[in-house]
């Protein structure tokens, strides 16, 4: 197979958006029963991670704390001024791999898949592909 | 194939546990000669990384330094109080992918695969799956 | 298939080196039209990440800022004295997975694949494998 695309319009400068439902739909519509599902973001100031899907304070704490660890203003040379976003994207990662079993994503009870926006608001694309096996 | 599970009982609040041997056993028993082996943790306050397998001071330094970078108490909103563990898990990552060649894991000389516990002690599961190719 | 190897001689203590061209060549020579390409580093003080390929100030800002976040001297126990490099490698990650479609790597416009050297100069190996699907 090729890959499918999820489009997400982020609405603040830094936020984490739960995209688990859209990924589940792609897995379900693929008809693939067993394999690995890749969720990949083709940007450089946004990442993809997994984290708690229950209490939204968890992801807002992650956004708050990453901003303290990687300050926005810090004598960076990159003229666009968003080097902190580039580093935070590399820290979270650009893809996640989740197993598919019995036609479904194998996530832990509390796990959700999140787009991490670090330089929004922007229109973002997420690419999803499943390898059977 | 589906996936197999490793169970790990962690014994301190924050620690890294070498699970390379258990992963090697799964690869060996699978009989798969070539492919990619995925090591995935279905939790949100523990991660999976690769690092030095020789001097145990390396992983204890990693635990020590991540605790300095992401302080446990820091005006987090999440009532459970373990937001630092959630962020550290995202920083380390929830899975690693290691090649399988000639029926064996392709790890560098000094590389081991580690479960990173950031909110223990707990009973943790690690899922392992191999895609042939 | 098995895997192929890229050799990189790094020339400073900490730097990011764009290896996208070498990975593209391997994909092209493989003749594989659709799949996932894995870029894996078998070391413990260097990582692999994706980030901006246009302005070299972005990756030099990432190197500068990671050195502030993870100080080189910090009461580490590991006698070799390079624990900061080990942690930075785990933060960036040891592999990236990029889709292959129509025989080509599917990277975003601004994305490049980078070897992250954190304890150089050294001779580094990067392993590349493609799973069809």
mmCIF file of C-alpha atoms in Angstrom:
data_model
loop_
_atom_site.group_PDB
_atom_site.id
_atom_site.type_symbol
_atom_site.label_atom_id
_atom_site.label_comp_id
_atom_site.label_asym_id
_atom_site.label_seq_id
_atom_site.Cartn_x
_atom_site.Cartn_y
_atom_site.Cartn_z
ATOM 1 C CA UNK A 1 0.000 0.000 0.000
ATOM 2 C CA UNK A 2 0.961 3.652 -0.187
ATOM 3 C CA UNK A 3 0.084 5.997 2.655
ATOM 4 C CA UNK A 4 -2.834 8.122 3.743
ATOM 5 C CA UNK A 5 -2.921 11.641 5.060
ATOM 6 C CA UNK A 6 -4.556 13.308 8.055
ATOM 7 C CA UNK A 7 -4.889 17.095 7.967
ATOM 8 C CA UNK A 8 -4.832 19.027 11.227
ATOM 9 C CA UNK A 9 -5.276 22.785 11.651
ATOM 10 C CA UNK A 10 -3.606 23.670 14.926
ATOM 11 C CA UNK A 11 -4.986 26.669 16.788
ATOM 12 C CA UNK A 12 -2.322 27.811 19.226
ATOM 13 C CA UNK A 13 1.418 28.300 19.322
ATOM 14 C CA UNK A 14 2.126 25.129 21.276
ATOM 15 C CA UNK A 15 -0.336 22.327 21.836
ATOM 16 C CA UNK A 16 -0.797 18.576 21.660
ATOM 17 C CA UNK A 17 -3.711 17.277 19.594
ATOM 18 C CA UNK A 18 -5.052 13.742 19.982
ATOM 19 C CA UNK A 19 -5.216 12.102 16.542
ATOM 20 C CA UNK A 20 -5.812 8.526 17.731
ATOM 21 C CA UNK A 21 -9.332 8.390 16.292
ATOM 22 C CA UNK A 22 -8.220 9.327 12.792
ATOM 23 C CA UNK A 23 -5.390 6.766 12.917
ATOM 24 C CA UNK A 24 -7.799 4.069 14.140
ATOM 25 C CA UNK A 25 -10.121 4.828 11.217
ATOM 26 C CA UNK A 26 -7.282 4.400 8.717
ATOM 27 C CA UNK A 27 -6.300 1.068 10.283
ATOM 28 C CA UNK A 28 -9.881 -0.118 10.247
ATOM 29 C CA UNK A 29 -10.497 0.912 6.625
ATOM 30 C CA UNK A 30 -7.231 -0.714 5.486
ATOM 31 C CA UNK A 31 -8.555 -4.164 6.323
ATOM 32 C CA UNK A 32 -5.051 -5.158 7.469
ATOM 33 C CA UNK A 33 -5.263 -7.611 10.374
ATOM 34 C CA UNK A 34 -1.627 -7.735 11.531
ATOM 35 C CA UNK A 35 1.325 -5.397 11.040
ATOM 36 C CA UNK A 36 2.909 -2.143 12.152
ATOM 37 C CA UNK A 37 1.263 1.250 11.684
ATOM 38 C CA UNK A 38 3.561 4.252 11.217
ATOM 39 C CA UNK A 39 2.419 7.769 12.032
ATOM 40 C CA UNK A 40 4.825 10.267 10.451
ATOM 41 C CA UNK A 41 4.872 14.078 10.388
ATOM 42 C CA UNK A 42 6.617 15.710 7.393
ATOM 43 C CA UNK A 43 7.390 18.981 9.219
ATOM 44 C CA UNK A 44 10.345 20.238 11.279
ATOM 45 C CA UNK A 45 8.655 22.285 14.038
ATOM 46 C CA UNK A 46 6.025 19.728 15.059
ATOM 47 C CA UNK A 47 6.402 16.156 16.285
ATOM 48 C CA UNK A 48 4.433 12.989 16.987
ATOM 49 C CA UNK A 49 4.392 11.324 20.386
ATOM 50 C CA UNK A 50 2.306 8.977 22.493
ATOM 51 C CA UNK A 51 1.030 9.922 25.940
ATOM 52 C CA UNK A 52 -1.956 9.909 28.291
ATOM 53 C CA UNK A 53 -5.350 10.183 26.619
ATOM 54 C CA UNK A 54 -7.411 10.646 29.813
ATOM 55 C CA UNK A 55 -6.538 13.818 31.724
ATOM 56 C CA UNK A 56 -5.830 16.745 29.343
ATOM 57 C CA UNK A 57 -3.659 18.297 32.068
ATOM 58 C CA UNK A 58 -0.955 15.743 31.236
ATOM 59 C CA UNK A 59 -0.369 17.056 27.732
ATOM 60 C CA UNK A 60 -0.692 20.674 28.832
ATOM 61 C CA UNK A 61 1.944 19.973 31.507
ATOM 62 C CA UNK A 62 4.191 18.486 28.815
ATOM 63 C CA UNK A 63 3.794 21.629 26.679
ATOM 64 C CA UNK A 64 4.439 23.873 29.710
ATOM 65 C CA UNK A 65 7.511 21.966 30.834
ATOM 66 C CA UNK A 66 9.117 21.585 27.375
ATOM 67 C CA UNK A 67 8.826 25.388 27.043
ATOM 68 C CA UNK A 68 10.785 25.770 30.294
ATOM 69 C CA UNK A 69 13.431 23.245 29.254
ATOM 70 C CA UNK A 70 13.873 24.745 25.771
ATOM 71 C CA UNK A 71 13.365 28.526 26.168
ATOM 72 C CA UNK A 72 11.976 30.360 23.129
ATOM 73 C CA UNK A 73 14.515 33.204 23.389
ATOM 74 C CA UNK A 74 18.041 32.012 23.892
ATOM 75 C CA UNK A 75 20.617 33.668 21.593
ATOM 76 C CA UNK A 76 19.710 31.353 18.713
ATOM 77 C CA UNK A 77 21.255 32.190 15.335
ATOM 78 C CA UNK A 78 18.412 30.953 13.086
ATOM 79 C CA UNK A 79 16.795 34.163 11.798
ATOM 80 C CA UNK A 80 13.273 32.752 11.716
ATOM 81 C CA UNK A 81 13.417 32.727 15.532
ATOM 82 C CA UNK A 82 11.822 29.301 16.020
ATOM 83 C CA UNK A 83 14.843 27.129 16.830
ATOM 84 C CA UNK A 84 13.204 26.071 20.103
ATOM 85 C CA UNK A 85 10.359 24.518 18.081
ATOM 86 C CA UNK A 86 12.857 22.644 15.885
ATOM 87 C CA UNK A 87 14.603 21.160 18.930
ATOM 88 C CA UNK A 88 11.358 20.246 20.697
ATOM 89 C CA UNK A 89 10.193 18.427 17.548
ATOM 90 C CA UNK A 90 13.417 16.369 17.504
ATOM 91 C CA UNK A 91 12.990 15.607 21.230
ATOM 92 C CA UNK A 92 9.451 14.268 20.748
ATOM 93 C CA UNK A 93 10.267 12.558 17.450
ATOM 94 C CA UNK A 94 8.843 12.635 13.934
ATOM 95 C CA UNK A 95 7.127 9.282 13.959
ATOM 96 C CA UNK A 96 5.637 6.589 16.141
ATOM 97 C CA UNK A 97 5.212 2.912 15.289
ATOM 98 C CA UNK A 98 2.223 1.090 16.790
ATOM 99 C CA UNK A 99 1.387 -2.593 16.312
ATOM 100 C CA UNK A 100 -1.771 -3.689 14.499
ATOM 101 C CA UNK A 101 -3.265 -6.940 15.765
ATOM 102 C CA UNK A 102 -6.645 -8.468 15.039
ATOM 103 C CA UNK A 103 -7.300 -5.484 12.765
ATOM 104 C CA UNK A 104 -6.835 -2.935 15.568
ATOM 105 C CA UNK A 105 -4.143 -0.612 16.917
ATOM 106 C CA UNK A 106 -2.430 -2.111 19.972
ATOM 107 C CA UNK A 107 -2.280 0.850 22.364
ATOM 108 C CA UNK A 108 -2.059 0.705 26.141
ATOM 109 C CA UNK A 109 -5.200 1.619 28.064
ATOM 110 C CA UNK A 110 -4.053 5.189 28.706
ATOM 111 C CA UNK A 111 -2.161 5.729 25.459
ATOM 112 C CA UNK A 112 -3.180 8.161 22.746
ATOM 113 C CA UNK A 113 -1.277 9.369 19.676
ATOM 114 C CA UNK A 114 -0.619 13.126 19.647
ATOM 115 C CA UNK A 115 0.509 15.692 17.125
ATOM 116 C CA UNK A 116 2.816 18.099 19.005
ATOM 117 C CA UNK A 117 2.587 21.625 17.598
ATOM 118 C CA UNK A 118 5.506 23.821 18.658
ATOM 119 C CA UNK A 119 5.195 26.748 16.220
ATOM 120 C CA UNK A 120 1.533 27.186 15.399
ATOM 121 C CA UNK A 121 -1.057 27.899 14.508
ATOM 122 C CA UNK A 122 -0.436 26.138 11.190
ATOM 123 C CA UNK A 123 -1.964 23.609 8.835
ATOM 124 C CA UNK A 124 -0.196 20.313 9.434
ATOM 125 C CA UNK A 125 -0.148 16.993 7.584
ATOM 126 C CA UNK A 126 0.335 13.589 9.204
ATOM 127 C CA UNK A 127 1.129 10.552 7.034
ATOM 128 C CA UNK A 128 -0.040 7.065 8.002
ATOM 129 C CA UNK A 129 1.175 3.786 6.503
ATOM 130 C CA UNK A 130 0.734 0.179 7.564
ATOM 131 C CA UNK A 131 3.220 -2.602 6.823
ATOM 132 C CA UNK A 132 1.610 -6.058 6.962
ATOM 133 C CA UNK A 133 3.364 -8.843 8.825
ATOM 134 C CA UNK B 1 2.979 -13.084 13.290
ATOM 135 C CA UNK B 2 1.373 -11.381 16.260
ATOM 136 C CA UNK B 3 3.515 -10.107 19.109
ATOM 137 C CA UNK B 4 5.018 -11.445 22.299
ATOM 138 C CA UNK B 5 5.179 -9.919 25.724
ATOM 139 C CA UNK B 6 7.948 -9.414 28.268
ATOM 140 C CA UNK B 7 6.915 -8.690 31.850
ATOM 141 C CA UNK B 8 9.160 -6.563 34.037
ATOM 142 C CA UNK B 9 8.612 -5.719 37.709
ATOM 143 C CA UNK B 10 10.528 -2.508 38.343
ATOM 144 C CA UNK B 11 11.843 -1.957 41.865
ATOM 145 C CA UNK B 12 12.547 1.742 42.239
ATOM 146 C CA UNK B 13 10.984 5.047 41.291
ATOM 147 C CA UNK B 14 13.311 5.718 38.363
ATOM 148 C CA UNK B 15 15.596 3.164 36.801
ATOM 149 C CA UNK B 16 16.711 1.678 33.506
ATOM 150 C CA UNK B 17 16.481 -2.106 33.128
ATOM 151 C CA UNK B 18 18.391 -4.001 30.441
ATOM 152 C CA UNK B 19 15.939 -6.225 28.535
ATOM 153 C CA UNK B 20 18.262 -7.125 25.650
ATOM 154 C CA UNK B 21 18.482 -10.777 26.658
ATOM 155 C CA UNK B 22 14.700 -11.276 26.614
ATOM 156 C CA UNK B 23 14.425 -9.557 23.226
ATOM 157 C CA UNK B 24 17.249 -11.708 21.812
ATOM 158 C CA UNK B 25 15.424 -14.837 23.002
ATOM 159 C CA UNK B 26 12.231 -13.791 21.207
ATOM 160 C CA UNK B 27 14.166 -13.129 17.987
ATOM 161 C CA UNK B 28 15.932 -16.450 18.244
ATOM 162 C CA UNK B 29 12.739 -18.428 18.942
ATOM 163 C CA UNK B 30 10.901 -16.703 16.074
ATOM 164 C CA UNK B 31 13.172 -18.338 13.524
ATOM 165 C CA UNK B 32 13.027 -15.123 11.440
ATOM 166 C CA UNK B 33 16.329 -14.580 9.646
ATOM 167 C CA UNK B 34 15.901 -11.010 8.328
ATOM 168 C CA UNK B 35 13.617 -8.151 9.291
ATOM 169 C CA UNK B 36 12.993 -5.414 11.842
ATOM 170 C CA UNK B 37 12.259 -6.089 15.510
ATOM 171 C CA UNK B 38 10.059 -3.577 17.346
ATOM 172 C CA UNK B 39 10.206 -3.196 21.112
ATOM 173 C CA UNK B 40 7.131 -1.252 22.289
ATOM 174 C CA UNK B 41 5.961 -0.201 25.759
ATOM 175 C CA UNK B 42 2.174 0.244 26.200
ATOM 176 C CA UNK B 43 2.511 2.655 29.156
ATOM 177 C CA UNK B 44 2.744 6.453 29.477
ATOM 178 C CA UNK B 45 5.212 6.918 32.358
ATOM 179 C CA UNK B 46 7.901 4.518 31.131
ATOM 180 C CA UNK B 47 9.843 4.444 27.867
ATOM 181 C CA UNK B 48 12.176 2.286 25.800
ATOM 182 C CA UNK B 49 15.633 3.418 24.735
ATOM 183 C CA UNK B 50 18.973 2.053 23.641
ATOM 184 C CA UNK B 51 22.196 2.910 25.425
ATOM 185 C CA UNK B 52 25.449 1.554 26.851
ATOM 186 C CA UNK B 53 25.307 -2.005 28.162
ATOM 187 C CA UNK B 54 28.753 -2.089 29.770
ATOM 188 C CA UNK B 55 29.153 0.429 32.623
ATOM 189 C CA UNK B 56 25.950 0.651 34.731
ATOM 190 C CA UNK B 57 26.989 4.211 35.694
ATOM 191 C CA UNK B 58 25.902 5.371 32.225
ATOM 192 C CA UNK B 59 22.239 4.543 32.757
ATOM 193 C CA UNK B 60 22.300 5.773 36.334
ATOM 194 C CA UNK B 61 23.746 9.078 35.058
ATOM 195 C CA UNK B 62 20.928 9.244 32.490
ATOM 196 C CA UNK B 63 18.331 8.738 35.249
ATOM 197 C CA UNK B 64 20.053 11.343 37.448
ATOM 198 C CA UNK B 65 20.338 13.929 34.700
ATOM 199 C CA UNK B 66 16.792 13.519 33.306
ATOM 200 C CA UNK B 67 15.522 14.137 36.863
ATOM 201 C CA UNK B 68 17.450 17.425 36.901
ATOM 202 C CA UNK B 69 16.206 18.454 33.443
ATOM 203 C CA UNK B 70 12.559 17.572 34.209
ATOM 204 C CA UNK B 71 12.009 18.357 37.917
ATOM 205 C CA UNK B 72 9.408 16.240 39.714
ATOM 206 C CA UNK B 73 7.784 19.243 41.418
ATOM 207 C CA UNK B 74 7.137 22.116 39.078
ATOM 208 C CA UNK B 75 3.638 23.624 39.317
ATOM 209 C CA UNK B 76 2.164 20.853 37.161
ATOM 210 C CA UNK B 77 -1.632 20.738 36.907
ATOM 211 C CA UNK B 78 -2.064 16.952 36.544
ATOM 212 C CA UNK B 79 -3.476 15.859 39.904
ATOM 213 C CA UNK B 80 -1.724 12.489 39.926
ATOM 214 C CA UNK B 81 1.529 14.447 40.345
ATOM 215 C CA UNK B 82 3.606 12.416 37.868
ATOM 216 C CA UNK B 83 3.726 14.747 34.854
ATOM 217 C CA UNK B 84 7.533 14.653 34.925
ATOM 218 C CA UNK B 85 7.369 10.893 34.301
ATOM 219 C CA UNK B 86 5.014 11.418 31.346
ATOM 220 C CA UNK B 87 7.384 13.931 29.740
ATOM 221 C CA UNK B 88 10.488 11.823 30.352
ATOM 222 C CA UNK B 89 8.758 8.846 28.697
ATOM 223 C CA UNK B 90 8.019 10.960 25.598
ATOM 224 C CA UNK B 91 11.636 12.183 25.549
ATOM 225 C CA UNK B 92 13.035 8.631 25.590
ATOM 226 C CA UNK B 93 10.341 7.264 23.274
ATOM 227 C CA UNK B 94 7.851 4.402 23.423
ATOM 228 C CA UNK B 95 9.542 2.056 20.986
ATOM 229 C CA UNK B 96 12.800 1.147 19.348
ATOM 230 C CA UNK B 97 13.314 -0.622 16.031
ATOM 231 C CA UNK B 98 16.353 -2.881 15.673
ATOM 232 C CA UNK B 99 17.347 -4.809 12.540
ATOM 233 C CA UNK B 100 17.368 -8.609 12.477
ATOM 234 C CA UNK B 101 19.995 -10.137 10.224
ATOM 235 C CA UNK B 102 21.183 -13.729 9.984
ATOM 236 C CA UNK B 103 18.601 -14.551 12.673
ATOM 237 C CA UNK B 104 20.120 -12.136 15.206
ATOM 238 C CA UNK B 105 19.529 -8.597 16.517
ATOM 239 C CA UNK B 106 21.924 -6.107 14.901
ATOM 240 C CA UNK B 107 23.062 -4.042 17.883
ATOM 241 C CA UNK B 108 26.292 -2.066 18.164
ATOM 242 C CA UNK B 109 28.975 -3.523 20.430
ATOM 243 C CA UNK B 110 28.035 -1.284 23.352
ATOM 244 C CA UNK B 111 24.286 -1.111 22.733
ATOM 245 C CA UNK B 112 21.643 -2.619 24.989
ATOM 246 C CA UNK B 113 17.855 -2.174 24.967
ATOM 247 C CA UNK B 114 16.493 -0.617 28.163
ATOM 248 C CA UNK B 115 13.098 -0.188 29.768
ATOM 249 C CA UNK B 116 13.093 3.307 31.357
ATOM 250 C CA UNK B 117 10.941 3.392 34.498
ATOM 251 C CA UNK B 118 10.053 6.929 35.566
ATOM 252 C CA UNK B 119 7.198 6.296 38.037
ATOM 253 C CA UNK B 120 7.814 2.957 39.724
ATOM 254 C CA UNK B 121 7.898 0.555 41.220
ATOM 255 C CA UNK B 122 5.290 -0.987 38.917
ATOM 256 C CA UNK B 123 4.593 -4.067 36.859
ATOM 257 C CA UNK B 124 5.378 -3.201 33.243
ATOM 258 C CA UNK B 125 4.714 -4.950 29.949
ATOM 259 C CA UNK B 126 6.896 -4.702 26.843
ATOM 260 C CA UNK B 127 5.573 -5.918 23.480
ATOM 261 C CA UNK B 128 7.897 -7.365 20.852
ATOM 262 C CA UNK B 129 7.057 -7.965 17.201
ATOM 263 C CA UNK B 130 9.207 -8.788 14.185
ATOM 264 C CA UNK B 131 8.379 -7.844 10.604
ATOM 265 C CA UNK B 132 10.178 -10.042 8.073
ATOM 266 C CA UNK B 133 11.852 -8.490 5.107
ATOM 267 C CA UNK C 1 17.151 -7.772 1.907
ATOM 268 C CA UNK C 2 19.837 -7.235 4.483
ATOM 269 C CA UNK C 3 21.091 -3.739 5.229
ATOM 270 C CA UNK C 4 23.624 -1.314 3.851
ATOM 271 C CA UNK C 5 26.108 0.883 5.633
ATOM 272 C CA UNK C 6 27.038 4.552 5.400
ATOM 273 C CA UNK C 7 30.354 5.595 6.925
ATOM 274 C CA UNK C 8 30.734 9.093 8.318
ATOM 275 C CA UNK C 9 33.899 10.627 9.795
ATOM 276 C CA UNK C 10 32.738 13.405 12.102
ATOM 277 C CA UNK C 11 35.099 16.332 12.588
ATOM 278 C CA UNK C 12 34.059 18.107 15.772
ATOM 279 C CA UNK C 13 32.914 17.254 19.267
ATOM 280 C CA UNK C 14 29.242 17.968 18.626
ATOM 281 C CA UNK C 15 27.698 18.448 15.215
ATOM 282 C CA UNK C 16 24.824 17.372 12.991
ATOM 283 C CA UNK C 17 25.683 15.980 9.570
ATOM 284 C CA UNK C 18 23.139 15.764 6.758
ATOM 285 C CA UNK C 19 23.120 12.202 5.389
ATOM 286 C CA UNK C 20 19.937 12.498 3.306
ATOM 287 C CA UNK C 21 21.769 12.177 -0.006
ATOM 288 C CA UNK C 22 23.422 8.885 0.952
ATOM 289 C CA UNK C 23 20.093 7.482 2.186
ATOM 290 C CA UNK C 24 18.350 8.575 -1.029
ATOM 291 C CA UNK C 25 21.024 6.771 -3.063
ATOM 292 C CA UNK C 26 20.455 3.527 -1.147
ATOM 293 C CA UNK C 27 16.693 3.778 -1.680
ATOM 294 C CA UNK C 28 17.166 4.467 -5.361
ATOM 295 C CA UNK C 29 19.627 1.607 -5.876
ATOM 296 C CA UNK C 30 17.377 -0.837 -3.992
ATOM 297 C CA UNK C 31 14.706 -0.619 -6.680
ATOM 298 C CA UNK C 32 12.042 -0.860 -3.945
ATOM 299 C CA UNK C 33 8.999 1.196 -4.915
ATOM 300 C CA UNK C 34 6.988 1.176 -1.655
ATOM 301 C CA UNK C 35 7.934 0.515 1.940
ATOM 302 C CA UNK C 36 9.590 1.960 5.023
ATOM 303 C CA UNK C 37 13.272 2.928 5.162
ATOM 304 C CA UNK C 38 15.023 2.660 8.538
ATOM 305 C CA UNK C 39 18.115 4.685 9.321
ATOM 306 C CA UNK C 40 19.811 3.221 12.404
ATOM 307 C CA UNK C 41 22.996 4.176 14.265
ATOM 308 C CA UNK C 42 24.772 1.354 16.152
ATOM 309 C CA UNK C 43 26.506 3.707 18.633
ATOM 310 C CA UNK C 44 25.601 5.084 22.075
ATOM 311 C CA UNK C 45 26.950 8.656 21.955
ATOM 312 C CA UNK C 46 25.495 9.652 18.603
ATOM 313 C CA UNK C 47 21.899 9.689 17.375
ATOM 314 C CA UNK C 48 19.788 10.051 14.239
ATOM 315 C CA UNK C 49 17.150 12.738 13.847
ATOM 316 C CA UNK C 50 15.243 14.633 11.197
ATOM 317 C CA UNK C 51 15.250 18.421 11.004
ATOM 318 C CA UNK C 52 15.559 21.433 8.728
ATOM 319 C CA UNK C 53 17.788 20.978 5.683
ATOM 320 C CA UNK C 54 17.815 24.626 4.527
ATOM 321 C CA UNK C 55 19.398 26.989 7.063
ATOM 322 C CA UNK C 56 22.436 25.378 8.754
ATOM 323 C CA UNK C 57 21.839 27.685 11.740
ATOM 324 C CA UNK C 58 18.921 25.434 12.762
ATOM 325 C CA UNK C 59 21.089 22.419 13.446
ATOM 326 C CA UNK C 60 23.839 24.499 15.035
ATOM 327 C CA UNK C 61 21.179 26.008 17.352
ATOM 328 C CA UNK C 62 20.046 22.469 18.225
ATOM 329 C CA UNK C 63 23.628 21.495 19.096
ATOM 330 C CA UNK C 64 24.099 24.695 21.140
ATOM 331 C CA UNK C 65 20.838 24.299 23.044
ATOM 332 C CA UNK C 66 21.180 20.571 23.806
ATOM 333 C CA UNK C 67 24.600 21.382 25.322
ATOM 334 C CA UNK C 68 22.901 23.897 27.634
ATOM 335 C CA UNK C 69 20.113 21.475 28.579
ATOM 336 C CA UNK C 70 22.504 18.575 29.227
ATOM 337 C CA UNK C 71 25.709 20.103 30.648
ATOM 338 C CA UNK C 72 28.927 18.224 29.914
ATOM 339 C CA UNK C 73 30.208 18.509 33.506
ATOM 340 C CA UNK C 74 27.593 17.624 36.070
ATOM 341 C CA UNK C 75 28.788 15.208 38.796
ATOM 342 C CA UNK C 76 28.307 12.200 36.530
ATOM 343 C CA UNK C 77 29.652 8.884 37.819
ATOM 344 C CA UNK C 78 30.623 7.309 34.476
ATOM 345 C CA UNK C 79 34.417 7.468 34.444
ATOM 346 C CA UNK C 80 34.710 8.013 30.700
ATOM 347 C CA UNK C 81 33.179 11.469 31.318
ATOM 348 C CA UNK C 82 30.793 11.461 28.343
ATOM 349 C CA UNK C 83 27.450 10.741 30.033
ATOM 350 C CA UNK C 84 26.004 13.931 28.536
ATOM 351 C CA UNK C 85 26.613 12.478 25.054
ATOM 352 C CA UNK C 86 24.856 9.233 26.026
ATOM 353 C CA UNK C 87 21.777 11.121 27.239
ATOM 354 C CA UNK C 88 21.653 13.433 24.220
ATOM 355 C CA UNK C 89 21.783 10.389 21.915
ATOM 356 C CA UNK C 90 18.786 8.847 23.726
ATOM 357 C CA UNK C 91 16.924 12.178 23.486
ATOM 358 C CA UNK C 92 17.424 12.396 19.709
ATOM 359 C CA UNK C 93 16.897 8.674 19.152
ATOM 360 C CA UNK C 94 18.872 5.889 17.490
ATOM 361 C CA UNK C 95 16.746 5.487 14.383
ATOM 362 C CA UNK C 96 14.286 7.181 12.099
ATOM 363 C CA UNK C 97 11.704 5.529 9.859
ATOM 364 C CA UNK C 98 10.828 7.286 6.587
ATOM 365 C CA UNK C 99 8.270 6.095 4.035
ATOM 366 C CA UNK C 100 9.303 5.043 0.538
ATOM 367 C CA UNK C 101 6.722 5.727 -2.153
ATOM 368 C CA UNK C 102 7.096 5.620 -5.923
ATOM 369 C CA UNK C 103 10.695 4.552 -5.350
ATOM 370 C CA UNK C 104 11.563 7.693 -3.366
ATOM 371 C CA UNK C 105 11.940 8.793 0.275
ATOM 372 C CA UNK C 106 8.831 10.687 1.438
ATOM 373 C CA UNK C 107 10.360 13.623 3.304
ATOM 374 C CA UNK C 108 8.723 16.986 3.939
ATOM 375 C CA UNK C 109 10.037 19.922 1.901
ATOM 376 C CA UNK C 110 12.302 21.153 4.683
ATOM 377 C CA UNK C 111 13.223 17.768 6.169
ATOM 378 C CA UNK C 112 16.681 16.239 6.078
ATOM 379 C CA UNK C 113 18.071 13.187 7.912
ATOM 380 C CA UNK C 114 20.951 13.995 10.271
ATOM 381 C CA UNK C 115 23.587 12.056 12.150
ATOM 382 C CA UNK C 116 23.956 13.771 15.559
ATOM 383 C CA UNK C 117 27.517 13.513 16.845
ATOM 384 C CA UNK C 118 27.790 14.234 20.572
ATOM 385 C CA UNK C 119 31.251 12.861 21.387
ATOM 386 C CA UNK C 120 33.418 13.286 18.325
ATOM 387 C CA UNK C 121 35.379 13.428 16.284
ATOM 388 C CA UNK C 122 34.893 9.737 15.542
ATOM 389 C CA UNK C 123 34.309 7.311 12.695
ATOM 390 C CA UNK C 124 30.593 6.467 12.734
ATOM 391 C CA UNK C 125 28.515 3.850 10.943
ATOM 392 C CA UNK C 126 24.867 4.267 9.941
ATOM 393 C CA UNK C 127 22.837 1.215 8.886
ATOM 394 C CA UNK C 128 20.034 1.501 6.326
ATOM 395 C CA UNK C 129 17.384 -1.133 5.620
ATOM 396 C CA UNK C 130 14.138 -0.991 3.653
ATOM 397 C CA UNK C 131 11.083 -3.148 4.359
ATOM 398 C CA UNK C 132 8.795 -3.481 1.332
ATOM 399 C CA UNK C 133 5.094 -3.040 1.767
#
